[in-house]
Amino acid sequence: MSSSPASSQVHNMQSHRQSGRQRLVLLAIGFAAASLASMYTLGPTVSLNDSPFSASRRLQTQLGMYIDPKSVDIKQFSEEHIYQNNNLVTADIDNNNPTITTYTDLVHNEIELPKYTLQQVIEEAKTMRSKYAILRYDPTTDKFTGYYYKNERWVPGCYKLMHSLSALTVLLRAIFPERFTPNSPEFSMGVSSGDYPAMVDQACIMRDQDGPCDEEGRLMNKAPVLHFGSVFRKAMFPNMIAMPMPGEHLDCFVSWSTSKEVCGQFKPQPHVGGPGLVFGEGLSYDELTPQVIWRGTDFPFLNLFNSGEQPDYEDYIEDNIDLNAANPLADAIAVMRENYSMLVPRWQGVVLTAEAEQEALQTNSLPKVNIKFSSAKGKGKPAAIGNPKYKQWEDIGFPLAGHGMPPEEMSKFKYHIDIGGGGGTTWTGTTGKLAMPGLLFHHITPTKDYIHDHLLPWVHYVPVQSDLSDLREKVDWAETHPDRSEE
């Protein structure tokens, strides 16, 4: 994209736009080669004493759903099982190199990760509140075992961790069969999962600092942790390596890594309504509806570490405007604008939509922004339209609810945005919108997914700030630079 009034550091877009499928396959190949190749260099040579794991009925049910008992066991460990080993050997890493600040940097630069001890792997359990496990390979039994720290809570989200451990064992055996045999050395590493890492040091996360949260955050002092889910964008926890999210991303990652087969979710949709990506074939860029489109769930945003609110009608509207006034909608929009900074990003998008619709009424034009909830948070994600939760908003005409849109319909719009939710990202929402013929406004938040480091701003997407405060400016730029936006 050429020079933009929205940014003084705009990169040039590629002269020829790759198809969505090519981009996604290249991402899968690149990440598989980089992250999994690095595992081959890891593996402590000390032992961990086994301890029985007393599982609840719910745990047994979850393991039965996600874990093949023949491939990995789940056990428990406690601090007294730490094997003291002070013979720490580190790789030759230049800690003064400003481009190498995280384990992810090492992986991307094809630098061997430092060696670590089992004690360091266990120590990482103390930095997390839940959803952390140690994956250990025992050559004497030719079996993988997952260990869950007894001092951590077992929470419903731990099923994602179990899924991740199972998938990781499949990947390791398939990609490095010679490394995992009865004649191989022992292997252990830290694994976590969840929308984002469940760290103990929440105060550091709230500060949003650029460097490590602990004073000994140098790479050579930390064991790597593979996190299956979103990780923090800043180097607060530099040993975290983002991995595919449990679900279709991880399953497709395993499929590609083990068989070089692209799974159905990342192939072109075979028929309308079927699984797969929608590329909008036959649609020209000029024919697309010039509007920012988003549909999704009214979900919290980084709920443990973010103070943004999902507004309550009584507190925000009823107590602050005269509902019998001539134009209560305009007054409600003004109140929401006044409190804009207090809202979560998805509600900020709703406010932008309300303002855009008011402007469009005055100019008899199409609103530039169409960000609405198609579902509410709750069991089964009930529809937003007609939902009692939003009735009072709808009664004054506040445009927060919209009908859900299948990908085929959404692909007809020129502009897309992937507004982050509970983990700060949208997981599958980003990849699906990358495939469509329109332009992606990518929501830059405190967290990122495993694919984000392989995407370039102003090449694959136009970046938008976490609070969406620059969205209208970016849309105006796209409207005045259609050739660059189309590429």
CSV table of C-alpha atoms in Angstrom, one decimal, residues 38-463:
chain,number,residue,atom,x,y,z
A,38,SER,CA,13.4,-26.6,17.2
A,39,MET,CA,12.0,-29.3,19.5
A,40,TYR,CA,14.5,-31.8,18.3
A,41,THR,CA,17.3,-29.9,20.2
A,42,LEU,CA,15.5,-30.1,23.5
A,43,GLY,CA,15.3,-32.6,26.3
A,44,PRO,CA,16.6,-32.8,29.8
A,45,THR,CA,18.3,-36.0,31.0
A,46,VAL,CA,17.0,-36.1,34.6
A,47,SER,CA,14.1,-38.1,35.9
A,48,LEU,CA,10.7,-37.3,37.5
A,49,ASN,CA,9.2,-39.6,40.1
A,50,ASP,CA,5.7,-40.7,39.2
A,51,SER,CA,2.8,-40.0,41.4
A,52,PRO,CA,-0.8,-41.3,41.1
A,53,PHE,CA,-3.3,-38.9,39.7
A,54,SER,CA,-6.7,-39.0,41.4
A,55,ALA,CA,-9.0,-37.9,38.7
A,56,SER,CA,-12.6,-36.8,39.1
A,57,ARG,CA,-15.4,-38.2,37.0
A,58,ARG,CA,-15.4,-35.1,34.9
A,59,LEU,CA,-11.7,-35.4,34.2
A,60,GLN,CA,-12.2,-39.1,33.2
A,61,THR,CA,-14.9,-38.0,30.7
A,62,GLN,CA,-12.8,-35.3,29.2
A,63,LEU,CA,-9.8,-37.6,28.9
A,64,GLY,CA,-12.0,-40.1,27.2
A,65,MET,CA,-13.1,-37.5,24.7
A,66,TYR,CA,-9.7,-36.1,23.8
A,67,ILE,CA,-6.9,-38.4,24.9
A,68,ASP,CA,-5.9,-41.8,23.6
A,69,PRO,CA,-4.9,-43.6,26.8
A,70,LYS,CA,-2.5,-45.7,24.8
A,71,SER,CA,-0.5,-42.6,23.7
A,72,VAL,CA,-0.3,-40.4,26.8
A,73,ASP,CA,-1.1,-40.8,30.5
A,74,ILE,CA,-2.1,-38.0,32.8
A,75,LYS,CA,-0.5,-38.0,36.3
A,76,GLN,CA,0.2,-35.5,39.1
A,77,PHE,CA,3.4,-34.0,40.4
A,78,SER,CA,4.3,-31.9,43.4
A,79,GLU,CA,7.2,-29.8,44.5
A,80,GLU,CA,8.9,-32.7,46.4
A,81,HIS,CA,9.3,-34.5,43.1
A,82,ILE,CA,11.7,-31.8,41.8
A,83,TYR,CA,15.0,-33.4,40.9
A,84,GLN,CA,17.7,-31.0,41.8
A,85,ASN,CA,20.1,-30.6,38.9
A,86,ASN,CA,22.3,-27.5,38.8
A,87,ASN,CA,24.3,-28.5,35.7
A,88,LEU,CA,22.6,-26.0,33.5
A,89,VAL,CA,24.0,-25.9,30.0
A,90,THR,CA,23.0,-23.0,27.8
A,91,ALA,CA,23.3,-22.2,24.1
A,92,ASP,CA,25.5,-19.4,23.0
A,93,ILE,CA,22.9,-16.6,22.7
A,94,ASP,CA,23.7,-12.9,22.4
A,95,ASN,CA,21.4,-11.4,25.0
A,96,ASN,CA,22.4,-7.9,23.7
A,97,ASN,CA,20.9,-8.6,20.3
A,98,PRO,CA,17.8,-6.4,20.3
A,99,THR,CA,16.2,-8.7,17.7
A,100,ILE,CA,16.4,-11.8,19.8
A,101,THR,CA,14.2,-11.2,22.9
A,102,THR,CA,12.0,-14.3,22.9
A,103,TYR,CA,12.0,-18.0,22.2
A,104,THR,CA,9.8,-17.2,19.2
A,105,ASP,CA,12.6,-15.0,17.9
A,106,LEU,CA,15.0,-17.9,18.1
A,107,VAL,CA,12.7,-20.2,16.2
A,108,HIS,CA,12.0,-17.6,13.5
A,109,ASN,CA,15.8,-17.0,13.1
A,110,GLU,CA,16.5,-20.8,13.1
A,111,ILE,CA,18.7,-20.5,16.2
A,112,GLU,CA,18.9,-23.5,18.4
A,113,LEU,CA,17.1,-23.1,21.6
A,114,PRO,CA,19.1,-23.3,24.8
A,115,LYS,CA,19.2,-26.5,26.8
A,116,TYR,CA,17.3,-26.6,30.0
A,117,THR,CA,16.8,-28.9,33.1
A,118,LEU,CA,13.7,-30.6,34.2
A,119,GLN,CA,13.8,-28.5,37.3
A,120,GLN,CA,13.4,-25.4,35.2
A,121,VAL,CA,10.4,-27.1,33.5
A,122,ILE,CA,8.8,-27.7,36.9
A,123,GLU,CA,9.5,-24.2,38.0
A,124,GLU,CA,7.4,-22.9,35.2
A,125,ALA,CA,4.4,-24.5,36.9
A,126,LYS,CA,4.7,-21.9,39.7
A,127,THR,CA,4.3,-19.0,37.3
A,128,MET,CA,0.9,-20.2,36.1
A,129,ARG,CA,-2.5,-20.5,37.9
A,130,SER,CA,-3.8,-23.4,35.9
A,131,LYS,CA,-3.7,-25.3,32.6
A,132,TYR,CA,0.0,-26.1,32.6
A,133,ALA,CA,1.5,-29.6,32.3
A,134,ILE,CA,4.8,-31.3,31.7
A,135,LEU,CA,5.0,-33.7,28.9
A,136,ARG,CA,7.6,-36.4,29.5
A,137,TYR,CA,8.8,-39.2,27.3
A,138,ASP,CA,10.2,-42.2,29.1
A,139,PRO,CA,12.3,-44.4,26.9
A,140,THR,CA,12.2,-47.3,29.3
A,141,THR,CA,8.4,-47.7,28.6
A,142,ASP,CA,8.4,-45.9,25.2
A,143,LYS,CA,5.5,-43.9,26.5
A,144,PHE,CA,4.5,-40.2,27.0
A,145,THR,CA,3.1,-39.0,30.3
A,146,GLY,CA,1.5,-35.7,31.0
A,147,TYR,CA,2.0,-34.3,34.6
A,148,TYR,CA,-0.4,-31.7,36.1
A,149,TYR,CA,0.7,-29.7,39.1
A,150,LYS,CA,-1.3,-30.7,42.1
A,151,ASN,CA,-1.3,-27.1,43.5
A,152,GLU,CA,-3.0,-25.8,40.4
A,153,ARG,CA,-6.8,-25.7,40.0
A,154,TRP,CA,-8.4,-28.1,37.5
A,155,VAL,CA,-10.7,-25.9,35.5
A,156,PRO,CA,-13.1,-26.7,32.7
A,157,GLY,CA,-10.7,-25.2,30.2
A,158,CYS,CA,-8.2,-28.0,31.0
A,159,TYR,CA,-9.8,-30.1,28.3
A,160,LYS,CA,-7.9,-27.9,25.8
A,161,LEU,CA,-4.7,-28.8,27.6
A,162,MET,CA,-5.4,-32.5,27.3
A,163,HIS,CA,-6.2,-32.1,23.6
A,164,SER,CA,-2.9,-30.3,23.2
A,165,LEU,CA,-0.9,-32.9,25.0
A,166,SER,CA,-2.4,-35.7,22.9
A,167,ALA,CA,-1.8,-33.8,19.6
A,168,LEU,CA,1.8,-33.0,20.6
A,169,THR,CA,2.6,-36.6,21.2
A,170,VAL,CA,1.3,-37.5,17.8
A,171,LEU,CA,3.4,-34.7,16.2
A,172,LEU,CA,6.6,-35.7,18.0
A,173,ARG,CA,6.3,-39.4,17.1
A,174,ALA,CA,5.4,-38.7,13.5
A,175,ILE,CA,8.0,-36.0,12.7
A,176,PHE,CA,10.9,-37.3,14.8
A,177,PRO,CA,10.4,-41.1,15.0
A,178,GLU,CA,14.2,-41.6,15.5
A,179,ARG,CA,14.2,-39.3,18.6
A,180,PHE,CA,11.5,-41.3,20.5
A,181,THR,CA,12.6,-44.9,20.8
A,182,PRO,CA,13.6,-47.2,23.7
A,183,ASN,CA,17.2,-46.2,23.0
A,184,SER,CA,16.6,-42.4,23.1
A,185,PRO,CA,17.3,-40.1,25.9
A,186,GLU,CA,14.5,-38.9,28.1
A,187,PHE,CA,12.5,-35.8,27.0
A,188,SER,CA,10.4,-33.3,28.9
A,189,MET,CA,8.9,-29.9,28.2
A,190,GLY,CA,6.3,-27.5,29.4
A,191,VAL,CA,2.9,-27.2,27.8
A,192,SER,CA,0.0,-24.9,28.5
A,193,SER,CA,-3.2,-24.1,26.8
A,194,GLY,CA,-6.2,-21.8,27.0
A,195,ASP,CA,-7.5,-18.5,25.5
A,196,TYR,CA,-4.3,-17.0,26.8
A,197,PRO,CA,-1.6,-18.1,29.4
A,198,ALA,CA,-3.1,-18.3,32.9
A,199,MET,CA,-0.2,-16.4,34.5
A,200,VAL,CA,0.1,-15.8,38.2
A,201,ASP,CA,1.7,-12.3,37.7
A,202,GLN,CA,-1.5,-10.5,36.6
A,203,ALA,CA,-0.1,-7.2,37.9
A,204,CYS,CA,2.7,-7.3,35.3
A,205,ILE,CA,0.2,-8.0,32.6
A,206,MET,CA,-2.0,-5.1,33.7
A,207,ARG,CA,1.1,-2.8,33.4
A,208,ASP,CA,1.5,-3.9,29.8
A,209,GLN,CA,5.2,-3.6,30.1
A,210,ASP,CA,7.5,-4.3,27.2
A,211,GLY,CA,10.1,-6.5,28.9
A,212,PRO,CA,10.0,-9.7,31.0
A,213,CYS,CA,7.9,-9.7,34.1
A,214,ASP,CA,10.6,-11.3,36.2
A,215,GLU,CA,14.1,-10.0,36.7
A,216,GLU,CA,15.6,-13.3,35.5
A,217,GLY,CA,13.6,-13.4,32.2
A,218,ARG,CA,16.6,-13.9,30.0
A,219,LEU,CA,16.2,-16.8,27.6
A,220,MET,CA,18.9,-18.9,29.0
A,221,ASN,CA,17.3,-18.9,32.5
A,222,LYS,CA,13.9,-20.2,31.4
A,223,ALA,CA,12.5,-23.4,30.0
A,224,PRO,CA,10.4,-23.0,26.9
A,225,VAL,CA,6.6,-23.4,27.2
A,226,LEU,CA,4.5,-24.4,24.2
A,227,HIS,CA,1.2,-22.5,24.6
A,228,PHE,CA,-1.7,-23.9,22.6
A,229,GLY,CA,-3.7,-20.7,22.3
A,230,SER,CA,-3.1,-17.0,22.1
A,231,VAL,CA,0.1,-15.5,23.8
A,232,PHE,CA,1.0,-12.0,24.9
A,233,ARG,CA,2.3,-9.8,22.1
A,234,LYS,CA,4.9,-8.1,24.2
A,235,ALA,CA,7.8,-10.0,25.6
A,236,MET,CA,6.5,-10.2,29.2
A,237,PHE,CA,7.0,-14.0,29.2
A,238,PRO,CA,9.7,-14.5,26.6
A,239,ASN,CA,9.8,-18.3,26.9
A,240,MET,CA,6.2,-18.7,25.6
A,241,ILE,CA,5.9,-20.1,22.1
A,242,ALA,CA,2.5,-19.8,20.4
A,243,MET,CA,1.0,-23.0,19.0
A,244,PRO,CA,-2.2,-23.7,17.1
A,245,MET,CA,-5.4,-23.4,19.1
A,246,PRO,CA,-7.1,-26.6,20.2
A,247,GLY,CA,-9.9,-27.4,17.8
A,248,GLU,CA,-9.8,-27.2,14.1
A,249,HIS,CA,-6.5,-25.2,14.0
A,250,LEU,CA,-4.6,-27.8,16.0
A,251,ASP,CA,-6.3,-30.7,14.3
A,252,CYS,CA,-5.5,-29.3,10.8
A,253,PHE,CA,-1.9,-28.6,12.0
A,254,VAL,CA,-1.5,-32.2,12.9
A,255,SER,CA,-3.1,-33.4,9.7
A,256,TRP,CA,-0.7,-31.3,7.6
A,257,SER,CA,2.4,-32.1,9.7
A,258,THR,CA,1.8,-35.9,9.6
A,259,SER,CA,0.3,-36.5,6.2
A,260,LYS,CA,0.8,-33.2,4.2
A,261,GLU,CA,-2.9,-33.1,3.8
A,262,VAL,CA,-4.8,-29.8,4.0
A,263,CYS,CA,-7.9,-30.5,6.0
A,264,GLY,CA,-11.3,-29.5,4.8
A,265,GLN,CA,-11.6,-26.4,6.9
A,266,PHE,CA,-8.7,-24.8,5.1
A,267,LYS,CA,-9.7,-25.9,1.6
A,268,PRO,CA,-12.1,-24.0,-0.7
A,269,GLN,CA,-15.7,-24.6,0.3
A,270,PRO,CA,-16.9,-27.5,-1.9
A,271,HIS,CA,-20.5,-26.3,-1.9
A,272,VAL,CA,-22.6,-23.6,-0.3
A,273,GLY,CA,-23.0,-24.1,3.4
A,274,GLY,CA,-20.2,-26.8,3.5
A,275,PRO,CA,-17.0,-26.7,5.5
A,276,GLY,CA,-14.1,-24.8,4.1
A,277,LEU,CA,-13.0,-21.3,3.2
A,278,VAL,CA,-15.0,-19.0,1.0
A,279,PHE,CA,-12.8,-17.1,-1.6
A,280,GLY,CA,-15.6,-15.3,-3.3
A,281,GLU,CA,-14.7,-16.6,-6.7
A,282,GLY,CA,-16.4,-14.7,-9.4
A,283,LEU,CA,-16.6,-11.5,-7.4
A,284,SER,CA,-14.6,-8.6,-8.4
A,285,TYR,CA,-13.3,-6.1,-5.8
A,286,ASP,CA,-15.2,-3.2,-7.3
A,287,GLU,CA,-18.5,-5.2,-7.0
A,288,LEU,CA,-18.0,-5.7,-3.2
A,289,THR,CA,-20.2,-3.7,-0.8
A,290,PRO,CA,-18.0,-0.9,0.5
A,291,GLN,CA,-18.7,-1.4,4.2
A,292,VAL,CA,-16.8,-2.8,7.2
A,293,ILE,CA,-18.7,-6.0,8.2
A,294,TRP,CA,-18.5,-8.0,11.4
A,295,ARG,CA,-20.9,-10.4,13.1
A,296,GLY,CA,-20.1,-12.3,16.2
A,297,THR,CA,-20.8,-12.9,19.9
A,298,ASP,CA,-21.1,-10.3,22.6
A,299,PHE,CA,-18.2,-11.7,24.5
A,300,PRO,CA,-15.8,-10.2,27.1
A,301,PHE,CA,-12.4,-9.0,26.0
A,302,LEU,CA,-9.4,-10.4,27.9
A,303,ASN,CA,-11.7,-10.5,30.9
A,304,LEU,CA,-9.1,-11.2,33.6
A,305,PHE,CA,-6.7,-8.5,32.5
A,306,ASN,CA,-8.9,-5.8,30.9
A,307,SER,CA,-11.2,-3.4,32.6
A,308,GLY,CA,-13.4,-2.9,29.5
A,309,GLU,CA,-17.1,-3.2,30.1
A,310,GLN,CA,-20.1,-4.7,28.3
A,311,PRO,CA,-22.5,-1.9,29.1
A,312,ASP,CA,-25.6,-2.4,31.1
A,313,TYR,CA,-28.5,-0.5,29.7
A,314,GLU,CA,-29.7,0.8,33.0
A,315,ASP,CA,-26.3,2.2,34.1
A,316,TYR,CA,-25.3,3.6,30.8
A,317,ILE,CA,-28.5,4.8,29.2
A,318,GLU,CA,-31.6,4.8,31.4
A,319,ASP,CA,-29.8,6.7,34.2
A,320,ASN,CA,-28.3,9.3,31.8
A,321,ILE,CA,-30.8,10.3,29.2
A,322,ASP,CA,-34.5,11.4,29.0
A,323,LEU,CA,-36.2,8.5,27.3
A,324,ASN,CA,-39.2,10.8,26.5
A,325,ALA,CA,-37.0,13.2,24.7
A,326,ALA,CA,-37.5,13.9,21.0
A,327,ASN,CA,-34.5,11.8,19.9
A,328,PRO,CA,-33.4,9.4,22.7
A,329,LEU,CA,-31.3,7.4,20.2
A,330,ALA,CA,-29.1,10.4,19.5
A,331,ASP,CA,-28.8,11.0,23.2
A,332,ALA,CA,-27.9,7.4,23.8
A,333,ILE,CA,-25.2,7.5,21.1
A,334,ALA,CA,-23.8,10.6,22.7
A,335,VAL,CA,-23.6,8.9,26.1
A,336,MET,CA,-21.9,5.9,24.6
A,337,ARG,CA,-19.4,8.1,22.8
A,338,GLU,CA,-18.6,9.9,26.1
A,339,ASN,CA,-18.0,6.5,27.7
A,340,TYR,CA,-16.3,4.9,24.7
A,341,SER,CA,-12.9,4.3,26.4
A,342,MET,CA,-14.7,2.2,29.1
A,343,LEU,CA,-16.1,-0.3,26.6
A,344,VAL,CA,-14.7,-3.6,25.3
A,345,PRO,CA,-13.6,-3.4,21.6
A,346,ARG,CA,-16.7,-5.2,20.2
A,347,TRP,CA,-19.0,-2.7,21.9
A,348,GLN,CA,-16.7,0.1,20.7
A,349,GLY,CA,-17.4,-1.3,17.2
A,350,VAL,CA,-21.2,-1.1,17.9
A,351,VAL,CA,-20.8,2.6,18.9
A,352,LEU,CA,-19.0,3.3,15.6
A,353,THR,CA,-21.8,1.5,13.8
A,354,ALA,CA,-24.4,3.7,15.5
A,355,GLU,CA,-22.5,6.8,14.6
A,356,ALA,CA,-22.0,5.7,11.0
A,357,GLU,CA,-25.7,5.0,10.6
A,358,GLN,CA,-26.6,8.4,11.9
A,359,GLU,CA,-24.2,10.0,9.4
A,360,ALA,CA,-25.6,7.9,6.6
A,361,LEU,CA,-29.1,9.1,7.3
A,362,GLN,CA,-27.9,12.7,6.9
A,363,THR,CA,-26.1,12.0,3.6
A,364,ASN,CA,-28.4,9.4,2.2
A,365,SER,CA,-25.5,7.0,1.8
A,366,LEU,CA,-24.5,3.5,3.0
A,367,PRO,CA,-23.0,3.4,6.5
A,368,LYS,CA,-19.3,2.8,6.4
A,369,VAL,CA,-19.4,0.5,9.5
A,370,ASN,CA,-21.6,-2.5,10.1
A,371,ILE,CA,-20.4,-4.1,13.3
A,372,LYS,CA,-23.2,-5.9,15.2
A,373,PHE,CA,-23.8,-8.8,17.5
A,374,SER,CA,-25.4,-11.8,15.9
A,375,SER,CA,-25.4,-13.7,19.1
A,376,ALA,CA,-25.3,-13.2,22.9
A,377,LYS,CA,-23.0,-14.9,25.3
A,378,GLY,CA,-24.6,-18.0,26.8
A,379,LYS,CA,-25.4,-21.6,26.2
A,380,GLY,CA,-25.8,-22.2,22.5
A,381,LYS,CA,-25.0,-18.5,21.8
A,382,PRO,CA,-28.6,-17.4,21.5
A,383,ALA,CA,-29.5,-15.0,18.7
A,384,ALA,CA,-29.0,-11.3,19.5
A,385,ILE,CA,-32.1,-10.0,17.6
A,386,GLY,CA,-35.1,-10.3,19.8
A,387,ASN,CA,-33.0,-11.4,22.8
A,388,PRO,CA,-34.5,-10.0,26.1
A,389,LYS,CA,-31.0,-8.9,27.0
A,390,TYR,CA,-31.1,-6.3,24.3
A,391,LYS,CA,-34.8,-5.4,24.2
A,392,GLN,CA,-34.4,-2.0,25.8
A,393,TRP,CA,-31.5,-1.1,23.4
A,394,GLU,CA,-33.7,-2.1,20.5
A,395,ASP,CA,-36.7,-0.2,21.8
A,396,ILE,CA,-34.8,3.1,21.3
A,397,GLY,CA,-33.4,1.9,18.0
A,398,PHE,CA,-29.8,1.4,19.0
A,399,PRO,CA,-28.3,-0.8,16.3
A,400,LEU,CA,-26.4,-3.4,18.3
A,401,ALA,CA,-28.0,-6.6,16.9
A,402,GLY,CA,-27.9,-8.0,13.4
A,403,HIS,CA,-28.7,-11.2,11.7
A,404,GLY,CA,-25.9,-13.8,11.4
A,405,MET,CA,-24.2,-14.0,8.1
A,406,PRO,CA,-22.8,-17.2,6.5
A,407,PRO,CA,-19.4,-16.8,4.9
A,408,GLU,CA,-20.9,-16.8,1.4
A,409,GLU,CA,-22.8,-13.6,2.2
A,410,MET,CA,-20.0,-12.0,4.2
A,411,SER,CA,-17.5,-12.5,1.3
A,412,LYS,CA,-19.6,-10.0,-0.7
A,413,PHE,CA,-18.4,-7.1,1.5
A,414,LYS,CA,-15.3,-5.1,0.7
A,415,TYR,CA,-14.0,-4.6,4.3
A,416,HIS,CA,-13.6,-7.1,7.2
A,417,ILE,CA,-12.4,-6.9,10.7
A,418,ASP,CA,-11.5,-9.6,13.2
A,419,ILE,CA,-12.4,-8.1,16.6
A,420,GLY,CA,-10.8,-10.0,19.4
A,421,GLY,CA,-12.9,-11.7,22.2
A,422,GLY,CA,-12.1,-13.6,25.4
A,423,GLY,CA,-8.5,-14.4,24.4
A,424,GLY,CA,-7.9,-11.1,22.6
A,425,THR,CA,-8.0,-12.6,19.2
A,426,THR,CA,-10.6,-14.4,17.0
A,427,TRP,CA,-8.7,-17.6,16.1
A,428,THR,CA,-10.5,-18.9,13.0
A,429,GLY,CA,-12.1,-15.5,12.3
A,430,THR,CA,-8.8,-14.2,11.0
A,431,THR,CA,-8.0,-17.0,8.6
A,432,GLY,CA,-11.5,-17.1,7.2
A,433,LYS,CA,-11.5,-13.4,6.4
A,434,LEU,CA,-8.0,-13.6,4.9
A,435,ALA,CA,-9.4,-15.9,2.3
A,436,MET,CA,-12.2,-13.6,1.2
A,437,PRO,CA,-11.6,-11.1,-1.7
A,438,GLY,CA,-12.1,-8.1,0.5
A,439,LEU,CA,-9.6,-6.2,2.7
A,440,LEU,CA,-8.9,-7.3,6.3
A,441,PHE,CA,-8.6,-4.7,9.0
A,442,HIS,CA,-6.7,-6.7,11.6
A,443,HIS,CA,-7.4,-6.0,15.3
A,444,ILE,CA,-4.0,-5.4,17.0
A,445,THR,CA,-4.5,-6.4,20.7
A,446,PRO,CA,-2.2,-7.3,23.6
A,447,THR,CA,-2.3,-11.0,22.4
A,448,LYS,CA,-1.5,-12.8,19.2
A,449,ASP,CA,-1.9,-16.2,17.6
A,450,TYR,CA,0.6,-18.6,16.1
A,451,ILE,CA,-0.1,-17.3,12.6
A,452,HIS,CA,0.2,-13.6,13.3
A,453,ASP,CA,4.0,-13.5,13.2
A,454,HIS,CA,3.8,-14.8,9.7
A,455,LEU,CA,1.5,-12.0,8.5
A,456,LEU,CA,2.8,-8.6,7.6
A,457,PRO,CA,1.0,-5.3,8.2
A,458,TRP,CA,0.1,-3.4,5.0
A,459,VAL,CA,0.8,-6.6,3.1
A,460,HIS,CA,-1.7,-9.1,4.3
A,461,TYR,CA,-3.8,-6.7,6.3
A,462,VAL,CA,-4.3,-3.1,7.5
A,463,PRO,CA,-3.6,-2.8,11.3
